[in-house]
Amino acid sequence: MIMRVVLAEDLHLLREGLVHLLRAHDFEVVAAVESGPDLLTALITHRPDVAVVDVRLPPTFTDEGLQAALAARRQIPGLPVLVLSQHVEQLYARELLADGTGGIGYLLKDRVFNAEQFIDAIRRVAAGGTAMDPEVIAKLLASNSRNEPVARLTPREREVLELMAEGRSNAAIGQRLFLSESAVGKHTANIFLKLNLAPSDDDNRRVLAVLAYLNDK
């Protein structure tokens, strides 16, 4: 099934490049806009499978993109949104995570190293999952470093937690850290125990539980 995308990016060359990339990977770009008001209109009108949104858009270049996406998400609950940003903005990440539902992503433009990584993130978010840049997760963890449950995590558990919060499965975490899947499962169980979270075999639910925990502190 072809996924329908609304794209918001104010830089013309980047916007056209992203449109070309998306179409090359069999996405249908139903709208490509450059401002916050146009983005909100496009999202409400087209109700896409996923929105790819720059945070800072005209007219003020502050947070129009994010605010338009959040406004649309309030009208279309669960609307998948992948945010692109130049910087780690904790406030933006927290607002995006605030409703505790899936279909969210936050990537840094200069850390998207190849097309496959970007396309995979879009598909994951469109499917109701998460795609969070490691730096965003690191910032959320850092802001929780004095929180007693987080402080009790071992260095290895923190590594597993960061990868889990990015949206990776146990198998993917194991490959990244050169651990068996069963070893990752044990670390995950310890993490949920120390954070007082209910364990879950559903990758999406456990990621959302962890992100909600970090976002709420």
Short mmCIF file of C-alpha atoms in Angstrom, two decimals:
data_model
loop_
_atom_site.label_atom_id
_atom_site.label_comp_id
_atom_site.label_asym_id
_atom_site.label_seq_id
_atom_site.Cartn_x
_atom_site.Cartn_y
_atom_site.Cartn_z
CA MET A 1 0.00 0.00 0.00
CA ILE A 2 1.32 3.44 -0.94
CA MET A 3 1.72 5.75 2.06
CA ARG A 4 0.46 9.31 1.79
CA VAL A 5 2.77 11.99 3.19
CA VAL A 6 2.42 15.68 4.02
CA LEU A 7 5.83 17.38 4.08
CA ALA A 8 6.67 20.74 5.65
CA GLU A 9 10.08 22.32 5.00
CA ASP A 10 10.78 25.99 4.34
CA LEU A 11 14.04 25.57 2.38
CA HIS A 12 13.05 25.07 -1.25
CA LEU A 13 15.95 22.87 -2.34
CA LEU A 14 15.68 20.62 0.72
CA ARG A 15 11.91 20.37 0.33
CA GLU A 16 12.19 19.39 -3.34
CA GLY A 17 14.95 16.93 -2.51
CA LEU A 18 12.81 15.26 0.15
CA VAL A 19 9.84 15.09 -2.23
CA HIS A 20 12.04 13.37 -4.82
CA LEU A 21 13.41 10.95 -2.21
CA LEU A 22 9.97 10.05 -0.89
CA ARG A 23 8.55 9.46 -4.35
CA ALA A 24 11.55 7.30 -5.24
CA HIS A 25 10.61 5.07 -2.30
CA ASP A 26 6.95 4.78 -3.36
CA PHE A 27 5.44 7.37 -1.04
CA GLU A 28 2.74 9.69 -2.36
CA VAL A 29 3.49 13.29 -1.34
CA VAL A 30 -0.01 14.75 -1.18
CA ALA A 31 1.25 18.18 -0.07
CA ALA A 32 4.64 19.87 0.32
CA VAL A 33 4.32 23.18 2.16
CA GLU A 34 6.62 25.81 3.62
CA SER A 35 4.69 27.48 6.45
CA GLY A 36 2.90 26.57 9.67
CA PRO A 37 -0.60 27.69 8.58
CA ASP A 38 -0.27 25.83 5.26
CA LEU A 39 0.87 22.72 7.14
CA LEU A 40 -2.15 22.69 9.44
CA THR A 41 -4.49 23.14 6.47
CA ALA A 42 -2.78 20.32 4.55
CA LEU A 43 -2.90 17.93 7.50
CA ILE A 44 -6.59 18.51 8.19
CA THR A 45 -7.49 18.40 4.50
CA HIS A 46 -5.48 15.34 3.45
CA ARG A 47 -5.30 13.34 6.72
CA PRO A 48 -2.07 11.66 5.58
CA ASP A 49 -0.59 8.39 6.77
CA VAL A 50 2.35 10.36 8.17
CA ALA A 51 3.54 13.97 8.42
CA VAL A 52 7.21 14.92 8.05
CA VAL A 53 7.62 18.29 9.68
CA ASP A 54 10.37 20.86 10.17
CA VAL A 55 10.01 22.59 13.55
CA ARG A 56 10.85 26.15 12.53
CA LEU A 57 8.70 27.46 9.70
CA PRO A 58 7.46 30.86 8.53
CA PRO A 59 6.15 33.26 9.54
CA THR A 60 8.24 33.56 12.75
CA PHE A 61 10.64 30.60 12.43
CA THR A 62 10.13 29.53 16.03
CA ASP A 63 7.98 26.42 16.45
CA GLU A 64 5.21 26.81 13.86
CA GLY A 65 5.80 23.36 12.38
CA LEU A 66 5.53 21.59 15.70
CA GLN A 67 2.52 23.60 16.83
CA ALA A 68 0.69 22.93 13.56
CA ALA A 69 1.42 19.21 13.89
CA LEU A 70 0.24 19.17 17.51
CA ALA A 71 -2.93 21.09 16.59
CA ALA A 72 -3.65 18.60 13.79
CA ARG A 73 -2.94 15.68 16.14
CA ARG A 74 -5.53 17.03 18.56
CA GLN A 75 -8.11 16.98 15.76
CA ILE A 76 -6.86 13.70 14.30
CA PRO A 77 -5.84 11.58 17.32
CA GLY A 78 -2.86 9.36 16.63
CA LEU A 79 -1.82 11.23 13.48
CA PRO A 80 1.76 9.99 12.89
CA VAL A 81 4.27 12.85 13.02
CA LEU A 82 8.00 12.74 12.32
CA VAL A 83 9.68 15.99 13.36
CA LEU A 84 12.94 17.18 11.82
CA SER A 85 15.05 19.72 13.68
CA GLN A 86 18.50 21.29 13.58
CA HIS A 87 18.88 21.04 17.35
CA VAL A 88 17.74 19.00 20.32
CA GLU A 89 14.88 21.03 21.73
CA GLN A 90 13.74 19.28 24.90
CA LEU A 91 10.55 21.32 25.08
CA TYR A 92 9.58 20.22 21.57
CA ALA A 93 10.34 16.59 22.36
CA ARG A 94 8.31 16.76 25.55
CA GLU A 95 5.32 18.34 23.79
CA LEU A 96 5.44 15.68 21.11
CA LEU A 97 5.49 12.90 23.70
CA ALA A 98 2.91 14.46 25.99
CA ASP A 99 -0.18 12.58 24.82
CA GLY A 100 1.47 9.20 25.37
CA THR A 101 0.44 7.68 22.05
CA GLY A 102 2.58 6.24 19.29
CA GLY A 103 3.31 7.39 15.79
CA ILE A 104 5.96 9.91 16.81
CA GLY A 105 9.51 10.64 15.80
CA TYR A 106 12.15 13.31 16.39
CA LEU A 107 15.23 13.30 14.18
CA LEU A 108 18.11 15.76 13.86
CA LYS A 109 18.72 16.82 10.28
CA ASP A 110 22.51 16.61 10.42
CA ARG A 111 22.39 13.14 11.98
CA VAL A 112 20.31 11.47 9.29
CA PHE A 113 23.22 9.84 7.52
CA ASN A 114 21.50 7.99 4.68
CA ALA A 115 18.21 7.62 2.85
CA GLU A 116 17.52 4.15 4.26
CA GLN A 117 17.70 5.43 7.84
CA PHE A 118 15.28 8.25 7.04
CA ILE A 119 12.83 6.08 5.11
CA ASP A 120 12.89 3.42 7.85
CA ALA A 121 12.06 6.10 10.43
CA ILE A 122 9.11 7.34 8.37
CA ARG A 123 7.72 3.82 7.92
CA ARG A 124 8.15 3.06 11.62
CA VAL A 125 6.32 6.22 12.68
CA ALA A 126 3.58 5.68 10.07
CA ALA A 127 3.04 2.21 11.53
CA GLY A 128 2.44 3.72 14.98
CA GLY A 129 5.97 3.26 16.31
CA THR A 130 8.67 5.68 17.40
CA ALA A 131 11.87 6.99 15.85
CA MET A 132 13.83 9.10 18.31
CA ASP A 133 17.33 10.43 17.69
CA PRO A 134 19.82 9.15 20.29
CA GLU A 135 20.72 12.74 21.23
CA VAL A 136 17.09 13.45 22.09
CA ILE A 137 17.00 10.38 24.33
CA ALA A 138 20.33 11.34 25.90
CA LYS A 139 18.95 14.80 26.74
CA LEU A 140 15.86 13.32 28.35
CA LEU A 141 18.02 10.91 30.34
CA ALA A 142 20.37 13.70 31.40
CA SER A 143 17.45 15.75 32.70
CA ASN A 144 16.48 12.69 34.77
CA SER A 145 19.99 11.90 36.01
CA ARG A 146 19.15 12.92 39.58
CA ASN A 147 15.95 10.92 39.57
CA GLU A 148 16.55 8.02 41.97
CA PRO A 149 15.16 5.17 39.81
CA VAL A 150 17.18 6.29 36.77
CA ALA A 151 20.27 6.70 38.92
CA ARG A 152 19.96 3.04 40.00
CA LEU A 153 20.41 1.79 36.43
CA THR A 154 23.75 0.21 35.59
CA PRO A 155 25.77 1.59 32.64
CA ARG A 156 24.67 -1.38 30.52
CA GLU A 157 21.03 -0.89 31.49
CA ARG A 158 21.27 2.76 30.47
CA GLU A 159 22.62 1.67 27.09
CA VAL A 160 19.73 -0.73 26.67
CA LEU A 161 17.26 1.93 27.83
CA GLU A 162 18.56 4.46 25.30
CA LEU A 163 18.26 1.99 22.44
CA MET A 164 14.83 0.86 23.65
CA ALA A 165 13.64 4.48 23.76
CA GLU A 166 14.81 4.94 20.17
CA GLY A 167 12.28 2.28 19.22
CA ARG A 168 14.57 -0.74 18.78
CA SER A 169 13.47 -4.32 19.44
CA ASN A 170 15.37 -6.71 21.72
CA ALA A 171 16.90 -8.38 18.67
CA ALA A 172 18.11 -5.04 17.28
CA ILE A 173 19.49 -3.99 20.68
CA GLY A 174 21.32 -7.29 20.95
CA GLN A 175 22.94 -6.81 17.55
CA ARG A 176 23.99 -3.29 18.46
CA LEU A 177 25.49 -4.24 21.84
CA PHE A 178 26.72 -7.73 20.87
CA LEU A 179 24.39 -9.38 23.37
CA SER A 180 22.07 -12.34 23.05
CA GLU A 181 18.37 -11.58 22.82
CA SER A 182 17.80 -13.34 26.14
CA ALA A 183 20.46 -11.16 27.82
CA VAL A 184 18.72 -8.05 26.47
CA GLY A 185 15.43 -9.41 27.82
CA LYS A 186 16.95 -9.70 31.30
CA HIS A 187 18.30 -6.14 31.15
CA THR A 188 14.90 -4.92 29.97
CA ALA A 189 13.14 -6.69 32.84
CA ASN A 190 15.56 -5.08 35.33
CA ILE A 191 14.99 -1.65 33.80
CA PHE A 192 11.21 -1.93 34.09
CA LEU A 193 11.54 -3.22 37.64
CA LYS A 194 13.80 -0.33 38.71
CA LEU A 195 11.56 2.26 37.00
CA ASN A 196 8.41 0.68 38.47
CA LEU A 197 6.93 0.16 34.99
CA ALA A 198 4.67 -2.71 33.99
CA PRO A 199 6.57 -5.08 31.69
CA SER A 200 5.29 -5.68 28.16
CA ASP A 201 6.24 -7.96 25.28
CA ASP A 202 4.87 -5.38 22.83
CA ASP A 203 7.80 -3.29 21.56
CA ASN A 204 5.63 -0.23 20.91
CA ARG A 205 4.01 -0.24 24.34
CA ARG A 206 7.26 -0.64 26.21
CA VAL A 207 8.90 2.19 24.24
CA LEU A 208 5.96 4.47 24.96
CA ALA A 209 6.09 3.53 28.65
CA VAL A 210 9.78 4.44 28.84
CA LEU A 211 9.35 7.69 26.88
CA ALA A 212 6.35 8.68 28.99
CA TYR A 213 8.38 8.02 32.13
CA LEU A 214 11.29 10.17 30.95
CA ASN A 215 8.96 12.86 29.66
CA ASP A 216 7.05 13.12 32.92
CA LYS A 217 10.02 13.79 35.20
#
